[in-house]
mmCIF file of C-alpha atoms (C1' of nucleotides) in Angstrom:
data_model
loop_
_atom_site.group_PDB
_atom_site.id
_atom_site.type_symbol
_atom_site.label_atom_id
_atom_site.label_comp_id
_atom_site.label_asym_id
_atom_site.label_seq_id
_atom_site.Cartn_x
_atom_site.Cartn_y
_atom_site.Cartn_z
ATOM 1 C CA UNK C 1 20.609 12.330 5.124
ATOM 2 C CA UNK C 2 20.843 15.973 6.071
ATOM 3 C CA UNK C 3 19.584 18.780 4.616
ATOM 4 C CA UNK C 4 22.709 19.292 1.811
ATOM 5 C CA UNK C 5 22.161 16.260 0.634
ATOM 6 C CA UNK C 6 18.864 15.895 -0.282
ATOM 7 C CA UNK C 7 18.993 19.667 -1.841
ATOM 8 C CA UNK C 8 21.712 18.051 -3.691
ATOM 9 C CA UNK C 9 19.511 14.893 -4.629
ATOM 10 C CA UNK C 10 16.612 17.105 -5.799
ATOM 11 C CA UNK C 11 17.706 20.470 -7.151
ATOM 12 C CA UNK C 12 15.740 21.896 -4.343
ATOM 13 C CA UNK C 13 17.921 25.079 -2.406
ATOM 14 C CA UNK C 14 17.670 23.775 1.649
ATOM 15 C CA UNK C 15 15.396 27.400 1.876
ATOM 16 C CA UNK C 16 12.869 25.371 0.007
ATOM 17 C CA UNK C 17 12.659 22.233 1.951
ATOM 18 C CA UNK C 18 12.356 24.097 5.258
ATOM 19 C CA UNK C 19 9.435 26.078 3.557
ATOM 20 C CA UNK C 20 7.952 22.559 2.433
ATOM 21 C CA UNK C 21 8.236 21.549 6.373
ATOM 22 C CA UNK C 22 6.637 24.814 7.117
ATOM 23 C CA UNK C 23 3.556 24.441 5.231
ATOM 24 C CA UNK C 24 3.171 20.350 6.510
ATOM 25 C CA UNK C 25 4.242 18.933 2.813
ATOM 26 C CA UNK C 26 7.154 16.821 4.592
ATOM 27 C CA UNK C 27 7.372 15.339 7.973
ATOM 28 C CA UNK C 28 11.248 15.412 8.983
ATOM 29 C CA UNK C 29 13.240 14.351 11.887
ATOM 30 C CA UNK C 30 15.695 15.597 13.981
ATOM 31 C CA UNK C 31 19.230 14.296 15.263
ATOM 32 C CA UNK C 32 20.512 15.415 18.676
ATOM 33 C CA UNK C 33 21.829 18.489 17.655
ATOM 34 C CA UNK C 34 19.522 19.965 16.383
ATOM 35 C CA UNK C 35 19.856 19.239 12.480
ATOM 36 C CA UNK C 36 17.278 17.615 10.408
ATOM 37 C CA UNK C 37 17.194 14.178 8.928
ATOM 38 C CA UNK C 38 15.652 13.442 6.024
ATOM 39 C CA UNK C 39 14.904 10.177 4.635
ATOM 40 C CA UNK C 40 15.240 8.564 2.100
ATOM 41 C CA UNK C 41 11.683 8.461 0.499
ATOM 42 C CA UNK C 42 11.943 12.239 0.821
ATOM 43 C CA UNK C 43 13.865 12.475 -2.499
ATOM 44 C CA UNK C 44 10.472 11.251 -4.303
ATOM 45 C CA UNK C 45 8.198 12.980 -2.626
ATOM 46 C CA UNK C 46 9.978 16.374 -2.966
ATOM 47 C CA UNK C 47 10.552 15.441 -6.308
ATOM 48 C CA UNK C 48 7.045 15.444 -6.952
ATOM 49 C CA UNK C 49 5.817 18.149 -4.793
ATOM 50 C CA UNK C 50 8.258 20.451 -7.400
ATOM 51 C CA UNK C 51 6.387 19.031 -10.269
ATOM 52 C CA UNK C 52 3.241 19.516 -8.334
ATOM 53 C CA UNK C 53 4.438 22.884 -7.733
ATOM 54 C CA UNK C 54 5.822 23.564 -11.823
ATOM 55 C CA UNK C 55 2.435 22.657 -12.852
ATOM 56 C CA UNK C 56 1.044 25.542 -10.766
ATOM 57 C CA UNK C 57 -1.032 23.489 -7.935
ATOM 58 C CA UNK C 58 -0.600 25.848 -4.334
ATOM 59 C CA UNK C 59 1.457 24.180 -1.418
ATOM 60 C CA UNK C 60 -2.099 24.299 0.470
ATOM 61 C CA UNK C 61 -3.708 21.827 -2.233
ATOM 62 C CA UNK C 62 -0.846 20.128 -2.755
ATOM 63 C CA UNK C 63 -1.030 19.331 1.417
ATOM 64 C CA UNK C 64 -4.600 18.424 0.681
ATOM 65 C CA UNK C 65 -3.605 15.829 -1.730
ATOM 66 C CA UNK C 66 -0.193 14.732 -1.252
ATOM 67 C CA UNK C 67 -1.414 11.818 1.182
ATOM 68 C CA UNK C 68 -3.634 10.489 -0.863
ATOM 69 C CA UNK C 69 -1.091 9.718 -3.490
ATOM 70 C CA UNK C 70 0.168 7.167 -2.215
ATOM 71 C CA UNK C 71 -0.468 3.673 -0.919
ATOM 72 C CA UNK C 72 -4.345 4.402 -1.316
ATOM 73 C CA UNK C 73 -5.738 1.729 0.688
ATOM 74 C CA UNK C 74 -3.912 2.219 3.608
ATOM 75 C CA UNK C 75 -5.619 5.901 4.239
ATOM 76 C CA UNK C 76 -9.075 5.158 2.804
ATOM 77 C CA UNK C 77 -10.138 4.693 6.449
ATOM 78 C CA UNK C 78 -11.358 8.738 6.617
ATOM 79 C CA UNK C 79 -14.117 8.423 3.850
ATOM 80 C CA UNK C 80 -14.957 11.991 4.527
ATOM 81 C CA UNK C 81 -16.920 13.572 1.900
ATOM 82 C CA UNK C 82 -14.964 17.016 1.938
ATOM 83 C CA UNK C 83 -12.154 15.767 1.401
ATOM 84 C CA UNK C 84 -13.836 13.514 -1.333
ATOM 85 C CA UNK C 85 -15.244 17.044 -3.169
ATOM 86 C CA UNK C 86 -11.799 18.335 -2.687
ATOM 87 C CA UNK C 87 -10.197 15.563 -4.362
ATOM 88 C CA UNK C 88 -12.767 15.322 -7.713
ATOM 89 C CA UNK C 89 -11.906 19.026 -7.623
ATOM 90 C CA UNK C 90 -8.222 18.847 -8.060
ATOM 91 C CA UNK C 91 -8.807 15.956 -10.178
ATOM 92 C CA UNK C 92 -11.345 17.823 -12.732
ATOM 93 C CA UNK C 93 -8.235 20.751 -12.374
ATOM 94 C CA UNK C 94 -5.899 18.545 -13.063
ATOM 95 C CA UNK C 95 -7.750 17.239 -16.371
ATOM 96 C CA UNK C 96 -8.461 20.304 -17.748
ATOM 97 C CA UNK C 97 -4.804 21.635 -17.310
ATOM 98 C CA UNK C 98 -3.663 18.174 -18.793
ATOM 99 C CA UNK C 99 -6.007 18.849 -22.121
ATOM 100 C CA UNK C 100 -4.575 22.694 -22.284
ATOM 101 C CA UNK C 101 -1.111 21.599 -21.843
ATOM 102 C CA UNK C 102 -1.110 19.077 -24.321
ATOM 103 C CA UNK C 103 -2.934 21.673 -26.688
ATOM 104 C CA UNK C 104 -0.535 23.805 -26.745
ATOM 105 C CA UNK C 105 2.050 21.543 -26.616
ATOM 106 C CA UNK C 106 1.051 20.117 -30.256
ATOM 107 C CA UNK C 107 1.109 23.268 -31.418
ATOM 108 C CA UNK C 108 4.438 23.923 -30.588
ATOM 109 C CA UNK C 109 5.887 20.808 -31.922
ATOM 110 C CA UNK C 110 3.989 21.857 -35.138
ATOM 111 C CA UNK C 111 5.311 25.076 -35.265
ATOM 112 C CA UNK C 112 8.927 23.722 -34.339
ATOM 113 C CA UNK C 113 8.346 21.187 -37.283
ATOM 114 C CA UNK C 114 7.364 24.270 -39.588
ATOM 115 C CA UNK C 115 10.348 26.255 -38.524
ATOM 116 C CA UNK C 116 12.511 22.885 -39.207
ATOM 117 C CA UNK C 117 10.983 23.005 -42.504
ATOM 118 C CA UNK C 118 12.093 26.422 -43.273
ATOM 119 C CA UNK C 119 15.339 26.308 -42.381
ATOM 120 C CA UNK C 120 16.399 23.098 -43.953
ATOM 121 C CA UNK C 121 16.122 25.118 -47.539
ATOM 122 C CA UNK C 122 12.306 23.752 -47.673
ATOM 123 C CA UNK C 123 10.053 25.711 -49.840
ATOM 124 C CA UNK C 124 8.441 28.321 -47.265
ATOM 125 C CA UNK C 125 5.261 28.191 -48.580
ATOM 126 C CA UNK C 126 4.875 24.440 -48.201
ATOM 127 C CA UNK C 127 2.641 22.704 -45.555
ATOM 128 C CA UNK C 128 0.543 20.073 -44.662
ATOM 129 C CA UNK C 129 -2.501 20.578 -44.598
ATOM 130 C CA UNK C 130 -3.675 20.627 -41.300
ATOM 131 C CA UNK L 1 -16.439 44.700 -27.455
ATOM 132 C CA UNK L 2 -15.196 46.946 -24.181
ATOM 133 C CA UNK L 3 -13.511 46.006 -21.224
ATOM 134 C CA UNK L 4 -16.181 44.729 -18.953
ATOM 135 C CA UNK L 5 -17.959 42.612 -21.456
ATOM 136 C CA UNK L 6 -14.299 40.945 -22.428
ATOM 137 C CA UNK L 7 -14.289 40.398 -18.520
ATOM 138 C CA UNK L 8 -17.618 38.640 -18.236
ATOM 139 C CA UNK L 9 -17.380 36.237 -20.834
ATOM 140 C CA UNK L 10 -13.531 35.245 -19.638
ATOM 141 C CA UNK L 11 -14.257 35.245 -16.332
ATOM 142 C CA UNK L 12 -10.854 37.360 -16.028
ATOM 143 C CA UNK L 13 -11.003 40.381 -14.227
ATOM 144 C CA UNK L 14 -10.583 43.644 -15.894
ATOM 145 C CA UNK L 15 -7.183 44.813 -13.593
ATOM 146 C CA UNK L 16 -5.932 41.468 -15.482
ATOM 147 C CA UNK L 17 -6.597 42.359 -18.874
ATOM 148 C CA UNK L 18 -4.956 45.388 -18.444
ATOM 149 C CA UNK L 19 -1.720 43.625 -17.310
ATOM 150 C CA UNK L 20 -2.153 41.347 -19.945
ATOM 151 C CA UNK L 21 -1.859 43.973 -22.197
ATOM 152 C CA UNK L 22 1.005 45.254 -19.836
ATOM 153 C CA UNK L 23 3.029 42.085 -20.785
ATOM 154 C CA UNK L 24 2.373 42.161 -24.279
ATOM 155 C CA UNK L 25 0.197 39.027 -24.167
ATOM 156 C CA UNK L 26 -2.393 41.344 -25.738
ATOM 157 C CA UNK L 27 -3.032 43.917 -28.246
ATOM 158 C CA UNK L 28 -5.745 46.308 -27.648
ATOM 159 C CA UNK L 29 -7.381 48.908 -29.665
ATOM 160 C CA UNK L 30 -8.601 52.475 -28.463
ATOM 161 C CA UNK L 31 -11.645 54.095 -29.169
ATOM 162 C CA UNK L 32 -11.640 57.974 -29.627
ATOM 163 C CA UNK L 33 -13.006 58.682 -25.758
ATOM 164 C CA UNK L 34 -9.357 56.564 -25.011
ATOM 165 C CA UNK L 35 -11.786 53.393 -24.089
ATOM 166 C CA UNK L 36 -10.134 49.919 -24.606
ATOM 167 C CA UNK L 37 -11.539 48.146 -27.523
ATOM 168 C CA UNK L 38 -11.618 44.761 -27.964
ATOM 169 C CA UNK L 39 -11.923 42.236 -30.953
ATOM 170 C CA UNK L 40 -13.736 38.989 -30.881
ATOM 171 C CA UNK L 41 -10.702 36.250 -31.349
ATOM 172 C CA UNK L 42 -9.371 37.928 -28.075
ATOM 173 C CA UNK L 43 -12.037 35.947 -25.893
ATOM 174 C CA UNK L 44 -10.327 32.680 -27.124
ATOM 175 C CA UNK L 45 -6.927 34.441 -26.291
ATOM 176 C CA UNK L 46 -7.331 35.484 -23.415
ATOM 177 C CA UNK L 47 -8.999 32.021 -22.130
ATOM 178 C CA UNK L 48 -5.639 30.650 -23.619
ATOM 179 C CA UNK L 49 -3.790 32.881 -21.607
ATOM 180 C CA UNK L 50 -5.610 32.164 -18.300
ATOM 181 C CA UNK L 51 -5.115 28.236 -18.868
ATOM 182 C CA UNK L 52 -1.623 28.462 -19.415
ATOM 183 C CA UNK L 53 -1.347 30.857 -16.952
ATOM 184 C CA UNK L 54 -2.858 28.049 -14.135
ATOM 185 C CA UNK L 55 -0.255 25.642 -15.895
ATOM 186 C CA UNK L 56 1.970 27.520 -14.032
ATOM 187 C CA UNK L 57 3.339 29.280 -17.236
ATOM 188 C CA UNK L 58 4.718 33.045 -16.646
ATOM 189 C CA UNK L 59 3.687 35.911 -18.302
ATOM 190 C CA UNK L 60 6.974 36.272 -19.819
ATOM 191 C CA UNK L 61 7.376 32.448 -21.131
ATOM 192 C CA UNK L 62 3.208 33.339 -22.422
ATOM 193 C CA UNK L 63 4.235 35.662 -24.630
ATOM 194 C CA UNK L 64 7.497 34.123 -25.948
ATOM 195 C CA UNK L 65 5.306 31.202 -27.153
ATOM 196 C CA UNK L 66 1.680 32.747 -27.694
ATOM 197 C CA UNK L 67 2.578 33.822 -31.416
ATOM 198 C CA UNK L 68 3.344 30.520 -32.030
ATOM 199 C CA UNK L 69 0.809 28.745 -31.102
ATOM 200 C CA UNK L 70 -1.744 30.010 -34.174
ATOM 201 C CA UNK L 71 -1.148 30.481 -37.986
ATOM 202 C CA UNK L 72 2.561 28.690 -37.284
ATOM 203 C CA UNK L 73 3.091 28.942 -40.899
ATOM 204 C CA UNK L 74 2.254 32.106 -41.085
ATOM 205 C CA UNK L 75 4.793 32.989 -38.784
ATOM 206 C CA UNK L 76 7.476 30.575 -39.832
ATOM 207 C CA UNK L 77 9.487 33.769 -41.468
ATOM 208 C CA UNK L 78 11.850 34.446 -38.574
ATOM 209 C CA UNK L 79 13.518 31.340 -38.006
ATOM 210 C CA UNK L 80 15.222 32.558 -35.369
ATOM 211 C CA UNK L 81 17.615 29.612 -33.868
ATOM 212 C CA UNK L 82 17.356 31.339 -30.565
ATOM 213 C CA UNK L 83 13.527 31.559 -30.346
ATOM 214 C CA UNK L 84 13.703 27.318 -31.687
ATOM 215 C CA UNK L 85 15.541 26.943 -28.644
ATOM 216 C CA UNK L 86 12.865 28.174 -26.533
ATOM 217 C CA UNK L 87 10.220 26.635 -27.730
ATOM 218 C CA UNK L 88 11.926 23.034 -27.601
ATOM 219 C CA UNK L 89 13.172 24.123 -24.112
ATOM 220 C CA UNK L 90 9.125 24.869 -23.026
ATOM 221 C CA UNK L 91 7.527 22.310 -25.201
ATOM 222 C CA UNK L 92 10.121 19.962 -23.220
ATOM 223 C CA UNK L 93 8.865 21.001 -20.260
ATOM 224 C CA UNK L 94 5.498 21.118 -21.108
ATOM 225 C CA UNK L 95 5.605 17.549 -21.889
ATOM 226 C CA UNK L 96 6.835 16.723 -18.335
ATOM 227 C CA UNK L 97 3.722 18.880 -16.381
ATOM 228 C CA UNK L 98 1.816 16.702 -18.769
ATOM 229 C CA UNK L 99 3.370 13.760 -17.581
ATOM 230 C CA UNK L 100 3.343 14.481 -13.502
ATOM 231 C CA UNK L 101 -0.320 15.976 -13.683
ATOM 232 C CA UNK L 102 -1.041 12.833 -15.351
ATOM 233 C CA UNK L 103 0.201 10.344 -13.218
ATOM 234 C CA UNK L 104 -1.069 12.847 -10.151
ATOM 235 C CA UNK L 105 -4.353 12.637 -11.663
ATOM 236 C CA UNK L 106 -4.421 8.805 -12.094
ATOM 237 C CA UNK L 107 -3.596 8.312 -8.408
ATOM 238 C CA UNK L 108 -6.083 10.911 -7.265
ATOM 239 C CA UNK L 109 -8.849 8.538 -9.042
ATOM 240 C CA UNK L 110 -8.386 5.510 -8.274
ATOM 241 C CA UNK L 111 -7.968 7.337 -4.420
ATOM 242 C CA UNK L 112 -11.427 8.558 -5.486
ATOM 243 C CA UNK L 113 -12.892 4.891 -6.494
ATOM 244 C CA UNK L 114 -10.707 3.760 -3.355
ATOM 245 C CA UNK L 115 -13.243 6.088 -1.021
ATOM 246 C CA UNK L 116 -16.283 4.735 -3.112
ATOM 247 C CA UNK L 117 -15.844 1.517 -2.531
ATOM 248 C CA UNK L 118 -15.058 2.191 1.354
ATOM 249 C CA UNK L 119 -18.171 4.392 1.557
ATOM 250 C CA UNK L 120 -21.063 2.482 -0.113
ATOM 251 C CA UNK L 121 -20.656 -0.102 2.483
ATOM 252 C CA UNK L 122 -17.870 -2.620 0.832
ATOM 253 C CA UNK L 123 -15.254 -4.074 2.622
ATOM 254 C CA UNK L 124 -12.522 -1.844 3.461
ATOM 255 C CA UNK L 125 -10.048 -4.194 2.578
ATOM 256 C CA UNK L 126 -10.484 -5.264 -0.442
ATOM 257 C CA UNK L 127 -8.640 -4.143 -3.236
ATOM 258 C CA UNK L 128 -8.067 -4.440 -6.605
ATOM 259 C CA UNK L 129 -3.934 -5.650 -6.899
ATOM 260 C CA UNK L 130 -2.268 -2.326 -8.447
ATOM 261 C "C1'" DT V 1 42.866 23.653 18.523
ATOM 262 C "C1'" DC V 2 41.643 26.095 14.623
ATOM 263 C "C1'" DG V 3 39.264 26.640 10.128
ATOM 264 C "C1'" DG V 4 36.002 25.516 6.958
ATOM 265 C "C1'" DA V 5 31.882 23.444 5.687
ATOM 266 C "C1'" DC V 6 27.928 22.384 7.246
ATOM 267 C "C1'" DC V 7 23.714 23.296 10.102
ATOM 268 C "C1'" DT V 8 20.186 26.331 12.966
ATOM 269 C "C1'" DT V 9 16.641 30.379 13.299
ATOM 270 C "C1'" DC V 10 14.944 34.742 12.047
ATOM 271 C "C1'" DA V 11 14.194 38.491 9.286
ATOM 272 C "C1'" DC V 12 14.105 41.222 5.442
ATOM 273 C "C1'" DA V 13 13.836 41.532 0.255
ATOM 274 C "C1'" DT V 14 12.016 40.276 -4.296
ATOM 275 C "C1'" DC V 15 9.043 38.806 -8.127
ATOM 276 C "C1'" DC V 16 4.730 37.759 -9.821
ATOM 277 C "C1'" DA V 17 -0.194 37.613 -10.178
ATOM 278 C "C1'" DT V 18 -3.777 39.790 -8.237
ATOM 279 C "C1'" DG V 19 -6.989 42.947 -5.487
ATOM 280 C "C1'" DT V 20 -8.545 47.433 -4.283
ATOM 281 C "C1'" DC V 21 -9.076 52.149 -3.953
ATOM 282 C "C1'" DA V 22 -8.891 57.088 -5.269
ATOM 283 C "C1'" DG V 23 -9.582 60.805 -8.498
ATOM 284 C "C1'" DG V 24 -11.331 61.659 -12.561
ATOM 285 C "C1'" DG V 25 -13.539 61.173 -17.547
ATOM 286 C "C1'" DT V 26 -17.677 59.339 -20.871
ATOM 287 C "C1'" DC V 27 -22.093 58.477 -21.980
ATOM 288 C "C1'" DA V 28 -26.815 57.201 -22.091
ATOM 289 C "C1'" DA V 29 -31.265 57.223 -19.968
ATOM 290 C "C1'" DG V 30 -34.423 59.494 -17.044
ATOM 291 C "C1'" DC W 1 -28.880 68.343 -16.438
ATOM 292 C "C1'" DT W 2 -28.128 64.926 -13.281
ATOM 293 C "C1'" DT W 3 -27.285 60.249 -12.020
ATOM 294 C "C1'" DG W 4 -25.465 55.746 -12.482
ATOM 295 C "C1'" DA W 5 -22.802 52.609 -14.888
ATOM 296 C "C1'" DC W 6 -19.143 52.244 -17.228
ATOM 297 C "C1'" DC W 7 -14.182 53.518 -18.406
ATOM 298 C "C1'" DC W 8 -9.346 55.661 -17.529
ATOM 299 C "C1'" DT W 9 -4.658 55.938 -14.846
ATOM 300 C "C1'" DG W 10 -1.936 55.372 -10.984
ATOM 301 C "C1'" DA W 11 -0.751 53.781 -6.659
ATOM 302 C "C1'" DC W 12 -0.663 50.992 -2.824
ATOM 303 C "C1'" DA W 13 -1.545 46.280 -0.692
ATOM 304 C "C1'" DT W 14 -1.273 41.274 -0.410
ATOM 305 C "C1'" DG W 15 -0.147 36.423 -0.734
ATOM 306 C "C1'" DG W 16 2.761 32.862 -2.321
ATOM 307 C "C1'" DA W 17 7.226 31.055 -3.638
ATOM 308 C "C1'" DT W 18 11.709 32.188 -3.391
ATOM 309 C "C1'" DG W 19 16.470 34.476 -2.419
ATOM 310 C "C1'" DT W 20 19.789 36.348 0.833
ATOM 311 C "C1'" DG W 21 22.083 37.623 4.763
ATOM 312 C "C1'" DA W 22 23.128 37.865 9.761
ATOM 313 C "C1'" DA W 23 24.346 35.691 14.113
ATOM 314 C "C1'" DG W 24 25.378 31.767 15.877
ATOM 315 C "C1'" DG W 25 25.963 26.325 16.824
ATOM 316 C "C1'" DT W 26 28.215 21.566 15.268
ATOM 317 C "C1'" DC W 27 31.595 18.743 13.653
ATOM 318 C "C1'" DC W 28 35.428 16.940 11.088
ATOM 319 C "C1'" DG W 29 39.988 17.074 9.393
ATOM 320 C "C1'" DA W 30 44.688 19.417 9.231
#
DNA sequence: TCGGACCTTCACATCCATGTCAGGGTCAAG
DNA sequence: CTTGACCCTGACATGGATGTGAAGGTCCGA
């Protein structure tokens, strides 16, 4: 698959996916002349680097931990304890922004309930008590 | 409360409270010398702002949703379809961060207990059946 | 064989969140 | 009254993620 397609498979512009080369997020081959080949596990993993990316984690952390999220076992064989800190880092990170998130999210949906409410001729000044 | 003492108990710099403010995400009062001053409820704020912020949440988005996300029924008055369809739109999306960082998160830990278990002298291949 | 649609690299531009610095006021404590 | 710690505004700088455009190569179909 060359670069088109896969933009076309992820919603990612081709700018992006060289950048993601760039910065050692994807490993991609070449053909003879000179284009790149991508395959087909790429769609998933640039998939999730973009979510990775929405949710506000840097392509130098998301290098960090991109390899371990996958077939664990396999890679286990580098116990190091940096990257072992680094990972209950980003994990701890990740919890917190998963509590906040979903925070704020509930508020929302309460607040989109309460404007439902309104506008479906519903008393104003009626609520549940929260 | 001034500046500096908003900054030390946030953790957020002053420069950033000031663009805060820029963006609307805050409202500030002003002493007679022309000194920022600050009421209490903004700590909580502005820690709301900073998690959302690391959610990878623009200022812009930030202060679309921030009024909603207290006192909804106060609030409820304008039900502005338009402003419904941004909230659905981020609480949508919101819901989907949630779900990557989750399933992120779940990988990076067992990864984690994967390293444990290597490290503390088990048998590097064994493994639970995922 | 030509044209269009794709690809390459490289460079410059932009937006956002942030830092930093300069030039200058405020104020309280010594 | 001076000094140091705070505050003000304004500007310039930076780093990361992204867009855009130029100059050129590849390849397929009319």
């Amino acid at each position: 698959m060359q670069i088109g397609d896969l933009s076309h498979r992820t919603g990612v512009s081709p700018r992006m996916l060289r950048y993601y080369e760039d910065q050692g997020l994807i490993t991609v081959g070449r053909r003879e002349n000179g284009f790149r080949e991508y395959d087909d596990y790429l769609v998933d993993r640039v998939r999730k680097i973009r979510g990775l990316l929405d949710s506000g984690i840097p392509t130098r952390i998301i290098a960090d931990i991109l390899p371990c999220l996958n077939r664990e076992q396999v890679l286990v064989v580098d116990a190091d304890p940096q990257l072992r800190a680094v990972l209950i880092d980003q994990r701890d990170k990740m919890e917190e922004r998963i509590a906040i998130l979903q925070h704020n999210c509930d508020a929302l949906s309460r607040y989109i309930k309460a404007m439902e409410r309104a506008m479906t001729g519903g008393r104003p000044d009626e609520q549940a008590s929260s």
